mmCIF file of C-alpha atoms and ligand atoms in Angstrom:
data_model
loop_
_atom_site.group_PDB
_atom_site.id
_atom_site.type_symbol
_atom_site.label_atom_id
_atom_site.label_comp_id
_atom_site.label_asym_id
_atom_site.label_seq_id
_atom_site.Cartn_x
_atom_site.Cartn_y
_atom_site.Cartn_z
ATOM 1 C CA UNK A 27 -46.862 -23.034 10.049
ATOM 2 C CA UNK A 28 -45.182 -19.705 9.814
ATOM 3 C CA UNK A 29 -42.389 -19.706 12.926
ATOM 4 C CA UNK A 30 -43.062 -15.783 13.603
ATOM 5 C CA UNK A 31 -46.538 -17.050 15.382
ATOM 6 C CA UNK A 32 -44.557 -19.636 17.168
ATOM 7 C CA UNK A 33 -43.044 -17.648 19.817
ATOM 8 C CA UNK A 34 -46.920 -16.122 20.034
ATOM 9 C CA UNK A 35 -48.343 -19.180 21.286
ATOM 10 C CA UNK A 36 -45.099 -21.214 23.133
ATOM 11 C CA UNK A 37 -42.228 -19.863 25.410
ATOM 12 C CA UNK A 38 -39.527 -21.926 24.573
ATOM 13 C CA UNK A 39 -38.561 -23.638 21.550
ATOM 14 C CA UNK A 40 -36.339 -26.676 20.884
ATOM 15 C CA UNK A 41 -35.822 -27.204 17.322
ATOM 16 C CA UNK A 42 -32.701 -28.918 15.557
ATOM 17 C CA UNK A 43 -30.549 -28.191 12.445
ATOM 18 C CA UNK A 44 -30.212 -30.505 9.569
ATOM 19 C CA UNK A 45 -28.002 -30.439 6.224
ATOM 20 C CA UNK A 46 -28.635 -32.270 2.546
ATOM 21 C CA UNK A 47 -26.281 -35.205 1.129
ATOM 22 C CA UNK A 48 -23.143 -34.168 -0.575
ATOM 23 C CA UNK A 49 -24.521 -36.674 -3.994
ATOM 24 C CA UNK A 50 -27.218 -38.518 -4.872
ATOM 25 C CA UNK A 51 -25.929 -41.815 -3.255
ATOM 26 C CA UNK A 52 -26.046 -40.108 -0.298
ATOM 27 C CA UNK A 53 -29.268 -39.387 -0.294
ATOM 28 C CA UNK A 54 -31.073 -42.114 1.628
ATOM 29 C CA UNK A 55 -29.034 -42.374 4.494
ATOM 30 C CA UNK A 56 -29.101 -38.701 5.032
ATOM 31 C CA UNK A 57 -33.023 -38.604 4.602
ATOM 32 C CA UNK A 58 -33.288 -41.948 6.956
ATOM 33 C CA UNK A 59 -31.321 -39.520 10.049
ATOM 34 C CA UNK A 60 -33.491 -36.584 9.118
ATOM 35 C CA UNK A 61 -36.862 -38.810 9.347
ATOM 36 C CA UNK A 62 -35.346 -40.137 13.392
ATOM 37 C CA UNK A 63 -34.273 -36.774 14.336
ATOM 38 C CA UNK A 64 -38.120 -35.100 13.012
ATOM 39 C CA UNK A 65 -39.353 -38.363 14.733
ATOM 40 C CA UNK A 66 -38.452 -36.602 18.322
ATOM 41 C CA UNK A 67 -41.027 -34.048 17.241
ATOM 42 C CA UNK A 68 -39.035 -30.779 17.494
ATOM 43 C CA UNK A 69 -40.703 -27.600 16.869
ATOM 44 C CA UNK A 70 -39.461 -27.400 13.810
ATOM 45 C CA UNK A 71 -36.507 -28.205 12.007
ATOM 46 C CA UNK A 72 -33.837 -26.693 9.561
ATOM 47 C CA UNK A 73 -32.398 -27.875 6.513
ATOM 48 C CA UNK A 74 -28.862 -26.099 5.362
ATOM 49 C CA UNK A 75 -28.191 -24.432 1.898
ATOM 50 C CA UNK A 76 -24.942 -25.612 0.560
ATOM 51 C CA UNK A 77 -23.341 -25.698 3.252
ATOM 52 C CA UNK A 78 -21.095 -28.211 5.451
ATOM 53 C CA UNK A 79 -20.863 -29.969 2.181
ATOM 54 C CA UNK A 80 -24.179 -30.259 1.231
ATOM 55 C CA UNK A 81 -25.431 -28.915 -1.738
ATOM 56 C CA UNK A 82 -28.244 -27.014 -2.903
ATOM 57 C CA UNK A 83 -29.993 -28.683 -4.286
ATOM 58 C CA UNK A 84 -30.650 -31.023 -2.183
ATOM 59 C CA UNK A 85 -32.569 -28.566 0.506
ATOM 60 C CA UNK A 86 -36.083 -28.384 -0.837
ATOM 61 C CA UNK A 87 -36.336 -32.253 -0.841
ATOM 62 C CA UNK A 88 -35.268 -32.539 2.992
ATOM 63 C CA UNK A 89 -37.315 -30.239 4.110
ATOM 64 C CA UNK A 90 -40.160 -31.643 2.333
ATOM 65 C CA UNK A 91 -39.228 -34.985 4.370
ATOM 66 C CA UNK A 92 -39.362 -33.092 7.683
ATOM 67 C CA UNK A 93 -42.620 -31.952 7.102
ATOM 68 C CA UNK A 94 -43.956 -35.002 5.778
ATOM 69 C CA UNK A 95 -43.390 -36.030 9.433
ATOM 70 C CA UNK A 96 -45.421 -33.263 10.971
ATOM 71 C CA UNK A 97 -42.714 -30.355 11.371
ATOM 72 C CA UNK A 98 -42.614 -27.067 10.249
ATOM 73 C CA UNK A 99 -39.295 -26.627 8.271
ATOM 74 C CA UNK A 100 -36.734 -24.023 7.872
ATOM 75 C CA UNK A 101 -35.278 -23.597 4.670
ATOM 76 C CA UNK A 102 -31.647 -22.004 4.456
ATOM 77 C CA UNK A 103 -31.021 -20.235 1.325
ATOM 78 C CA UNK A 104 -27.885 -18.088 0.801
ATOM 79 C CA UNK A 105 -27.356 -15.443 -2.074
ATOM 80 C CA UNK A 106 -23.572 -14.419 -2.432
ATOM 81 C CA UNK A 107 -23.395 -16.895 -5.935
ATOM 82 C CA UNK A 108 -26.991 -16.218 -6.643
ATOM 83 C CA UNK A 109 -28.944 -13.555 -9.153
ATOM 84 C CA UNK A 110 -32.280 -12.390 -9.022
ATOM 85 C CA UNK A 111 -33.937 -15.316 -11.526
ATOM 86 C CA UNK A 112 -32.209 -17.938 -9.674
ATOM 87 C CA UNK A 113 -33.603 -16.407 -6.121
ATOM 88 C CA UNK A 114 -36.906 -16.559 -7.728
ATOM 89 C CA UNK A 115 -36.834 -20.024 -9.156
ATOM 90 C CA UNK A 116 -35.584 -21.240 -5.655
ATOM 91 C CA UNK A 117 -38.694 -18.976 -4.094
ATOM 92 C CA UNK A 118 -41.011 -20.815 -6.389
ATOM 93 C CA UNK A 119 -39.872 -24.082 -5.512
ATOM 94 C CA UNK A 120 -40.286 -23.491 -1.858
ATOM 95 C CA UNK A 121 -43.430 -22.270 -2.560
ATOM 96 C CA UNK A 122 -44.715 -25.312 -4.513
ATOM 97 C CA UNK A 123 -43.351 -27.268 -1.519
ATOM 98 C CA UNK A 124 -45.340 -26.098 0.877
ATOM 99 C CA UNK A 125 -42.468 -24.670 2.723
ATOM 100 C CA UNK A 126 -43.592 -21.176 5.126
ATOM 101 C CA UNK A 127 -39.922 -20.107 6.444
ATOM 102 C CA UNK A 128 -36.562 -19.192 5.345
ATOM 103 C CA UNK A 129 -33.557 -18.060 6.824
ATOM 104 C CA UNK A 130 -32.162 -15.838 4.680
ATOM 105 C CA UNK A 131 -28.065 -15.589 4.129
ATOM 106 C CA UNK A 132 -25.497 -14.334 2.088
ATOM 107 C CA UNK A 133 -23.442 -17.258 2.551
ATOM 108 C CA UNK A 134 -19.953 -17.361 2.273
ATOM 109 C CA UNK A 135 -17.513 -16.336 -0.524
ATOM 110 C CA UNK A 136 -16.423 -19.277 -2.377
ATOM 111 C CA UNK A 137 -12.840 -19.533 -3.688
ATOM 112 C CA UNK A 138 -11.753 -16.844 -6.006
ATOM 113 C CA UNK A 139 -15.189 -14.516 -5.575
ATOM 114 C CA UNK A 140 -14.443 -10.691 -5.695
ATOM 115 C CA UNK A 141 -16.721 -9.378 -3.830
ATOM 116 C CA UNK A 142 -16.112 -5.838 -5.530
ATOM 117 C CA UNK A 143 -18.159 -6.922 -8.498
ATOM 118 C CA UNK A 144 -21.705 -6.006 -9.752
ATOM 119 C CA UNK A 145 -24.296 -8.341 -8.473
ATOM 120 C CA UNK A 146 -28.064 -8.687 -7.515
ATOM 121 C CA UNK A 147 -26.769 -8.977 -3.707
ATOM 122 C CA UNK A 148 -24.332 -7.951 -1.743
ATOM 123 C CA UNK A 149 -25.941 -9.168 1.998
ATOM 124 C CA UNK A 150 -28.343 -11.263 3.673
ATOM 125 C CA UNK A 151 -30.470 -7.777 3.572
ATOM 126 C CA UNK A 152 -30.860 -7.748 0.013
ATOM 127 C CA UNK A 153 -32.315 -11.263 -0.043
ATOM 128 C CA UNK A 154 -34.470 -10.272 2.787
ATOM 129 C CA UNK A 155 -35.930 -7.322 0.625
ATOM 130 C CA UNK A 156 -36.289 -9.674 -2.359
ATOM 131 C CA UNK A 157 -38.233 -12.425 -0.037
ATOM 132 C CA UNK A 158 -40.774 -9.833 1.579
ATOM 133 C CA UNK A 159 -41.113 -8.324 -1.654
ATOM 134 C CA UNK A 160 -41.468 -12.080 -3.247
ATOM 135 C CA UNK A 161 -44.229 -12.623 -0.430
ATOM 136 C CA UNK A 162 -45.381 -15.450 1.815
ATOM 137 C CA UNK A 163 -42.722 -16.126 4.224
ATOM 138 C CA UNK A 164 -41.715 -15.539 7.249
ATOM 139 C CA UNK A 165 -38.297 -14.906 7.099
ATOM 140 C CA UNK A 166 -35.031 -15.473 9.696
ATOM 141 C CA UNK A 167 -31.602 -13.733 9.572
ATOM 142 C CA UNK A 168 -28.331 -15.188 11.325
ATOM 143 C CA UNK A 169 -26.502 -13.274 13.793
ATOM 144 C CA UNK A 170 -23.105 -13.774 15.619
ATOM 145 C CA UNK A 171 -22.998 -13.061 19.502
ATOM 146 C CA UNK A 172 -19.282 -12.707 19.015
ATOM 147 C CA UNK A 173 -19.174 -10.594 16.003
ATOM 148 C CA UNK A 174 -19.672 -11.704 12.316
ATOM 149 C CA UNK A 175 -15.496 -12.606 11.370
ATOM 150 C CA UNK A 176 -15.117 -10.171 8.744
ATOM 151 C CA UNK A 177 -16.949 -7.070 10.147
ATOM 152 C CA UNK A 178 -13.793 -4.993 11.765
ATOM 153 C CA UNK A 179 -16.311 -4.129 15.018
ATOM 154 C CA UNK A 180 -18.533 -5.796 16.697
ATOM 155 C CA UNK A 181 -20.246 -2.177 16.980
ATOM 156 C CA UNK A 182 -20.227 -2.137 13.385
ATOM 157 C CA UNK A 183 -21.652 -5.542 13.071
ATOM 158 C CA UNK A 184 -24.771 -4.583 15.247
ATOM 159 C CA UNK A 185 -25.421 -1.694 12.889
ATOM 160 C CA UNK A 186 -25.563 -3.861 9.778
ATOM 161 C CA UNK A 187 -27.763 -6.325 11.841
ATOM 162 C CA UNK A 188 -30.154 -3.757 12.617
ATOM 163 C CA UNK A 189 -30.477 -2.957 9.140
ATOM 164 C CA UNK A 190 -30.901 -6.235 8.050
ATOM 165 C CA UNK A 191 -33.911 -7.045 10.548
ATOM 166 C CA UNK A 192 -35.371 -3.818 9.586
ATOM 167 C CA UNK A 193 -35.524 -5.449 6.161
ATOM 168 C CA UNK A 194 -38.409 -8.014 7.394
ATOM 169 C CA UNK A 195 -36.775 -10.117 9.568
ATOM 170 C CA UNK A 196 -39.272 -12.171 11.937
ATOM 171 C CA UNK A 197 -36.522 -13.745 14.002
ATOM 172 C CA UNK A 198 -32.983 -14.390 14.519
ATOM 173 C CA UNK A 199 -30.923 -17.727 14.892
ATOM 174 C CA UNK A 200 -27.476 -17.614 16.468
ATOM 175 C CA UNK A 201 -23.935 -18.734 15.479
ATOM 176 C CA UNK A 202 -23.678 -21.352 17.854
ATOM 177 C CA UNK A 203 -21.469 -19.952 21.147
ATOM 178 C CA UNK A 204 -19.870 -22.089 24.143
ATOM 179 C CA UNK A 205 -19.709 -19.462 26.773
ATOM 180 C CA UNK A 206 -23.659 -18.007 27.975
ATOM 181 C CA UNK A 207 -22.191 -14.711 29.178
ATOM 182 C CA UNK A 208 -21.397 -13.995 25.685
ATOM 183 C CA UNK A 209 -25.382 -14.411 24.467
ATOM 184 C CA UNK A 210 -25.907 -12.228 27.204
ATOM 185 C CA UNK A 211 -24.189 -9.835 26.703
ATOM 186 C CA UNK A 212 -25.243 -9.854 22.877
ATOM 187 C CA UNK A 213 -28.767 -9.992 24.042
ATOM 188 C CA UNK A 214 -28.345 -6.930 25.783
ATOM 189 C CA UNK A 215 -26.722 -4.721 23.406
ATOM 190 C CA UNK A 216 -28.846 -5.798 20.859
ATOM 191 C CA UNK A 217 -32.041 -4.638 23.164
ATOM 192 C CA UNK A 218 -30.084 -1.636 23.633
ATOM 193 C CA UNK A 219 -30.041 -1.028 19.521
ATOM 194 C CA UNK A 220 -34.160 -1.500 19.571
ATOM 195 C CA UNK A 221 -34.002 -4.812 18.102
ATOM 196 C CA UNK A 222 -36.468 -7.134 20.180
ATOM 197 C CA UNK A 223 -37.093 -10.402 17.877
ATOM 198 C CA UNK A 224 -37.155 -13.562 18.970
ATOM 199 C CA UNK A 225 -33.068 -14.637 19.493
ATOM 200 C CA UNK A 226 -32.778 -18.220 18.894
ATOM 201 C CA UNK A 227 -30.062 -19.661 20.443
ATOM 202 C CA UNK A 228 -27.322 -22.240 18.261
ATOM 203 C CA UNK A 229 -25.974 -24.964 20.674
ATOM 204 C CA UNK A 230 -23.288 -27.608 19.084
ATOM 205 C CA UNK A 231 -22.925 -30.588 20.951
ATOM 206 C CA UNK A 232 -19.203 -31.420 20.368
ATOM 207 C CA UNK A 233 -18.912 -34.931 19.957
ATOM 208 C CA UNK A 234 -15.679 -34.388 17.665
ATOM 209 C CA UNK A 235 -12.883 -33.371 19.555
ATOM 210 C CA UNK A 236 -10.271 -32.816 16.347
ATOM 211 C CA UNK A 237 -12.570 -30.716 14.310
ATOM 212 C CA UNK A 238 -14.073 -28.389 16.802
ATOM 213 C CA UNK A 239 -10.853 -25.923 17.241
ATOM 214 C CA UNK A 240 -10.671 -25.384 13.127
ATOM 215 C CA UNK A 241 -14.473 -24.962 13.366
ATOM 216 C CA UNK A 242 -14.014 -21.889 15.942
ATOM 217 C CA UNK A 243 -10.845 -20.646 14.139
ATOM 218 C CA UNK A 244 -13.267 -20.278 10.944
ATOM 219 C CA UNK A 245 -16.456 -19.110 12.663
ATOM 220 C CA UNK A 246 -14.593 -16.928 15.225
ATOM 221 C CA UNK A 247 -16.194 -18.589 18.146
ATOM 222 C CA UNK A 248 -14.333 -18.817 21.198
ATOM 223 C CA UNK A 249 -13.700 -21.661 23.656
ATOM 224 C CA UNK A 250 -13.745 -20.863 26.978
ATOM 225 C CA UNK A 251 -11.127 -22.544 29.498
ATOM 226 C CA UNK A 252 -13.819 -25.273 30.806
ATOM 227 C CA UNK A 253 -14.677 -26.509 27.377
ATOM 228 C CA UNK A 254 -10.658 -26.942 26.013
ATOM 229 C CA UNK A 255 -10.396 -28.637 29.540
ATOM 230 C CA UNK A 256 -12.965 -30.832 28.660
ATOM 231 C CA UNK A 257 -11.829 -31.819 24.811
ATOM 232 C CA UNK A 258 -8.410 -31.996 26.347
ATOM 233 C CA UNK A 259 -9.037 -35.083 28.166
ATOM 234 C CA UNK A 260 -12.226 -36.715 26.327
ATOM 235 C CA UNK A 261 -11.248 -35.380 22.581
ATOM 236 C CA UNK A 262 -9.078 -38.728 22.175
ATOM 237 C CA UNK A 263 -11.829 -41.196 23.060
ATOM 238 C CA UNK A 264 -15.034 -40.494 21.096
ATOM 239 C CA UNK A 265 -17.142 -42.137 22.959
ATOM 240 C CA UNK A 266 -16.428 -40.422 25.945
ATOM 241 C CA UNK A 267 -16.138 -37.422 24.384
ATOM 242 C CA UNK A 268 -19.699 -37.481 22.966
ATOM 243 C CA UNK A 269 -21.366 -37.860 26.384
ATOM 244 C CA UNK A 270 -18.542 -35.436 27.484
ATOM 245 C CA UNK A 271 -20.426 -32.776 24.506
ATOM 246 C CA UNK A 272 -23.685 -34.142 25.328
ATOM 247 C CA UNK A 273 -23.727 -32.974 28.822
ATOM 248 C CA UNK A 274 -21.913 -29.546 28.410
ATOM 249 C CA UNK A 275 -25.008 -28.650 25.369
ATOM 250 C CA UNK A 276 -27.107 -29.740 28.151
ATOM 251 C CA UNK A 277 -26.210 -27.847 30.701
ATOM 252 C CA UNK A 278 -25.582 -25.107 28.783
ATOM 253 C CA UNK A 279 -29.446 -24.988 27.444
ATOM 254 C CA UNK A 280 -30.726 -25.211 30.800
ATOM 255 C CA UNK A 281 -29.373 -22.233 31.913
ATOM 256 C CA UNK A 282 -30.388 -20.237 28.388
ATOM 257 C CA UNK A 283 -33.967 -21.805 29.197
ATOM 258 C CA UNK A 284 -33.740 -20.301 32.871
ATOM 259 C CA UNK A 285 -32.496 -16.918 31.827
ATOM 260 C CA UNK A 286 -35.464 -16.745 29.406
ATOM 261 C CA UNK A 287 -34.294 -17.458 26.226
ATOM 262 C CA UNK A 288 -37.025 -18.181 23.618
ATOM 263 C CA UNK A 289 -35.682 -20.764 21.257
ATOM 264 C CA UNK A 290 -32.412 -23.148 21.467
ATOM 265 C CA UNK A 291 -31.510 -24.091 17.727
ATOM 266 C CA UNK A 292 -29.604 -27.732 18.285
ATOM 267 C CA UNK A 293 -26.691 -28.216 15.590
ATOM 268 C CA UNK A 294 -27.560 -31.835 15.326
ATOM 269 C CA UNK A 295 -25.004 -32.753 12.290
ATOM 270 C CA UNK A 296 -27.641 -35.114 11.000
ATOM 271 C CA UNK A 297 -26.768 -37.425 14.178
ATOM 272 C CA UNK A 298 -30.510 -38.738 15.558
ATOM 273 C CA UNK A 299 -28.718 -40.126 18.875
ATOM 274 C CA UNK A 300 -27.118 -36.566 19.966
ATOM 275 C CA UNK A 301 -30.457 -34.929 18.791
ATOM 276 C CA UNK A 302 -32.343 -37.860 20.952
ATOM 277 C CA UNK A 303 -30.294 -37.201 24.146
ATOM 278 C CA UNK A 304 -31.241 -33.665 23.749
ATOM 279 C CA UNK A 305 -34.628 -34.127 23.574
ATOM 280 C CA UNK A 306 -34.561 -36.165 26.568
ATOM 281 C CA UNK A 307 -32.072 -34.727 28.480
HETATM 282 P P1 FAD B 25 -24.769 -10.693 6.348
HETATM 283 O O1 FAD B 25 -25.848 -10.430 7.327
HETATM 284 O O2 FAD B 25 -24.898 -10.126 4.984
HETATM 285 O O3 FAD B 25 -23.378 -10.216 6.984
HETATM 286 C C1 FAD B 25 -22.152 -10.581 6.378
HETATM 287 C C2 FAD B 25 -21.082 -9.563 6.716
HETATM 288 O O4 FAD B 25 -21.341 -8.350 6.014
HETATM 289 C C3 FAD B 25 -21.016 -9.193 8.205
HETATM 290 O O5 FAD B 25 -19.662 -8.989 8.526
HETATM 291 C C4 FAD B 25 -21.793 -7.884 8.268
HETATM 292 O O6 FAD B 25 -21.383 -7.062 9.349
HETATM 293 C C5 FAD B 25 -21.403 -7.261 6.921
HETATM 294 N N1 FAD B 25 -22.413 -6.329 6.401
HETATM 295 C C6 FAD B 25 -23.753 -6.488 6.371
HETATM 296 N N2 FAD B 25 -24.350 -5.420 5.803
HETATM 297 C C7 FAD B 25 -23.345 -4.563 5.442
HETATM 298 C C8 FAD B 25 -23.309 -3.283 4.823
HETATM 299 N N3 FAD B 25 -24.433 -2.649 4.443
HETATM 300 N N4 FAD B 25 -22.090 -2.696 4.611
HETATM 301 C C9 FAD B 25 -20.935 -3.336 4.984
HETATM 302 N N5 FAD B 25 -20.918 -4.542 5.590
HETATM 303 C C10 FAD B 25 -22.111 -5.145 5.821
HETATM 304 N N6 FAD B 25 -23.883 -20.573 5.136
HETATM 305 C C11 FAD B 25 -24.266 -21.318 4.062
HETATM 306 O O7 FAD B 25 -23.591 -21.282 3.013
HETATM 307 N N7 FAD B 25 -25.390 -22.104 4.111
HETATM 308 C C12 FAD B 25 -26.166 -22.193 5.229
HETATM 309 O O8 FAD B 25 -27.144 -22.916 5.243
HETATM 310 C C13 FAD B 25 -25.784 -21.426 6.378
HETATM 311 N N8 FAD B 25 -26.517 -21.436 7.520
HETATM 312 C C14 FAD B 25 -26.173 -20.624 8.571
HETATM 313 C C15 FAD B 25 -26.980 -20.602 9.723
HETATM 314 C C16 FAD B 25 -26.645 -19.790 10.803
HETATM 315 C C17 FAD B 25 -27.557 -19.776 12.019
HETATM 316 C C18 FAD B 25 -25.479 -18.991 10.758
HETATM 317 C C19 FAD B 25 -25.113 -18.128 11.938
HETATM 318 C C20 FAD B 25 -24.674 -19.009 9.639
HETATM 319 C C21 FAD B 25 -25.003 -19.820 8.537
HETATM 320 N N9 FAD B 25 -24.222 -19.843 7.363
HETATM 321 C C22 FAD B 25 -24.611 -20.611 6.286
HETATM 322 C C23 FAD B 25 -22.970 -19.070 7.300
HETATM 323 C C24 FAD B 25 -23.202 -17.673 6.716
HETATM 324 O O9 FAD B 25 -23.592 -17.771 5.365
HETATM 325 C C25 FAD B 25 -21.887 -16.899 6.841
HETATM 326 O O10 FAD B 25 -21.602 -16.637 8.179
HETATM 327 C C26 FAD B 25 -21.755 -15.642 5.990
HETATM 328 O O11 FAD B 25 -20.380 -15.248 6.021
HETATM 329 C C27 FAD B 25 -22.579 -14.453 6.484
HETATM 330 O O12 FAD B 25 -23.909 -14.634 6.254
HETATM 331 P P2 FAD B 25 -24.992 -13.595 6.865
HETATM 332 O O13 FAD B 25 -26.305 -14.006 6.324
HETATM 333 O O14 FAD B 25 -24.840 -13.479 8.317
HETATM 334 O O15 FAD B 25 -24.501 -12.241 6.137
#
């Protein structure tokens, strides 16, 4: 199913985020936590494009496994170290796979890339050009409630946003944020900029105390006072610290769902137990 009819027919969504095995020997244990978490029936899922340590290769085949079970999948695919033939051979695949959606990025700059150089794209909005021109998809863009980390502005950031959903772009997924009042506040100065897509939102329950502050540092989220309170005293006993992350994602979605959010995107990191306590929660 395409996901720009979803949010036709259903109010809220609760979907989750997956990503492929680093190698082949990782392959069946990462497909095994993908089958559990589709098992919960989301309303769709999505599968990551080389990144967290994934590769790409690897996408195509998990999101054929999450639809085998019955849900519509989301396939990432980035651009930054791709050209047009590879694009297309990636489109094709997708294609033959009976996947419908994409979420088109630009991915980030891997180590030594000069981003000064002649290429096929430069942004996320190239790629979304190529795929509406390519046809067939209904396509997704990211976007950062606290600014994208390398735009100067966050002013400036909304402009190239804009631009990219004038592209084609049939909805938007967040970076995932651990304050509401800053989707909020995006929400409204995006309405204010005419751009009135579906906003999913990205929640990350935190079940990892250590990694979450380099996390932020790199994705230039924030962590309000409450939440370094919280990994503070919990981040040194993982168990607690996972029902600790559980139950601030929780309470966090419920008030997105009352302030009438359409969609809350669940960065699951291929755990099925976090995803299932979501679900029920
Ligand atoms: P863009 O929309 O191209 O924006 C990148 C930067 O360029 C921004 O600072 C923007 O303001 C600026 N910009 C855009 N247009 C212009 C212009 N015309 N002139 C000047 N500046 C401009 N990465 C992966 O590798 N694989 C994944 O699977 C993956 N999944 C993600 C899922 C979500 C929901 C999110 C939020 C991010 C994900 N990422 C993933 C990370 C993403 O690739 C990086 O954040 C990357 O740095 C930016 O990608 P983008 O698609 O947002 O880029």
């Amino acid at each position: 199913m395409k996901l720009k009819d979803v949010w036709k027919k259903k109010e809220v969504t609760l979907s989750f985020e997956a990503f492929p095995p680093k190698k082949d020997s990782d392959f069946a244990s990462v497909a095994s936590a993908v089958e559990k978490i589709a098992q919960l029936k989301p309303d769709f899922m999505s599968v990551t494009y080389g990144a967290g340590g994934g590769t790409s290769a690897y996408t195509g085949k998990i999101a054929q496994i999450v639809q085998a079970q019955g849900v519509t999948a989301l396939a990432h695919l980035t651009c930054v170290s791709s050209d047009r033939d590879r694009i297309h051979h990636e489109l094709d695949a997708l294609r033959q796979a009976g996947i419908e959606n994409i979420l088109a990025l630009r991915g980030d700059y891997p180590e030594g890339y000069d981003p000064s150089a002649p290429r096929d794209y430069r942004y996320a909005r190239d790629l979304v050009e190529e795929i509406r021109a390519y046809g067939g998809f209904s396509i997704g863009g990211a976007c950062y409630p606290e600014g994208h980390v390398e735009c100067p502005s966050q002013r400036e950031d909304l402009r190239h946003l804009k631009e990219k959903v004038d592209c084609g772009v049939d909805f938007l997924v967040t970076q995932m944020f651990f304050d509401n009042g800053v989707l909020y506040s995006f929400l409204y100065r995006i309405l204010a900029r005419n751009i009135e897509l579906p906003v999913i939102a990205g929640v990350m329950p935190v079940t990892n105390g250590r990694q979450i502050a380099r996390i932020c540092r790199l994705s230039g989220t924030s962590l309000p006072a409450r939440f370094r309170m919280i990994v503070d005293k919990f981040g040194g006993n993982p168990a607690a610290m996972k029902q600790a992350g559980i139950a601030y994602a929780t309470e966090q979605i419920i008030d997105l769902i009352a302030n009438g959010v359409r969609g809350i995107h669940v960065y699951t990191m291929n755990k099925p137990d976090v995803a299932a306590s979501i679900a029920a929660n």
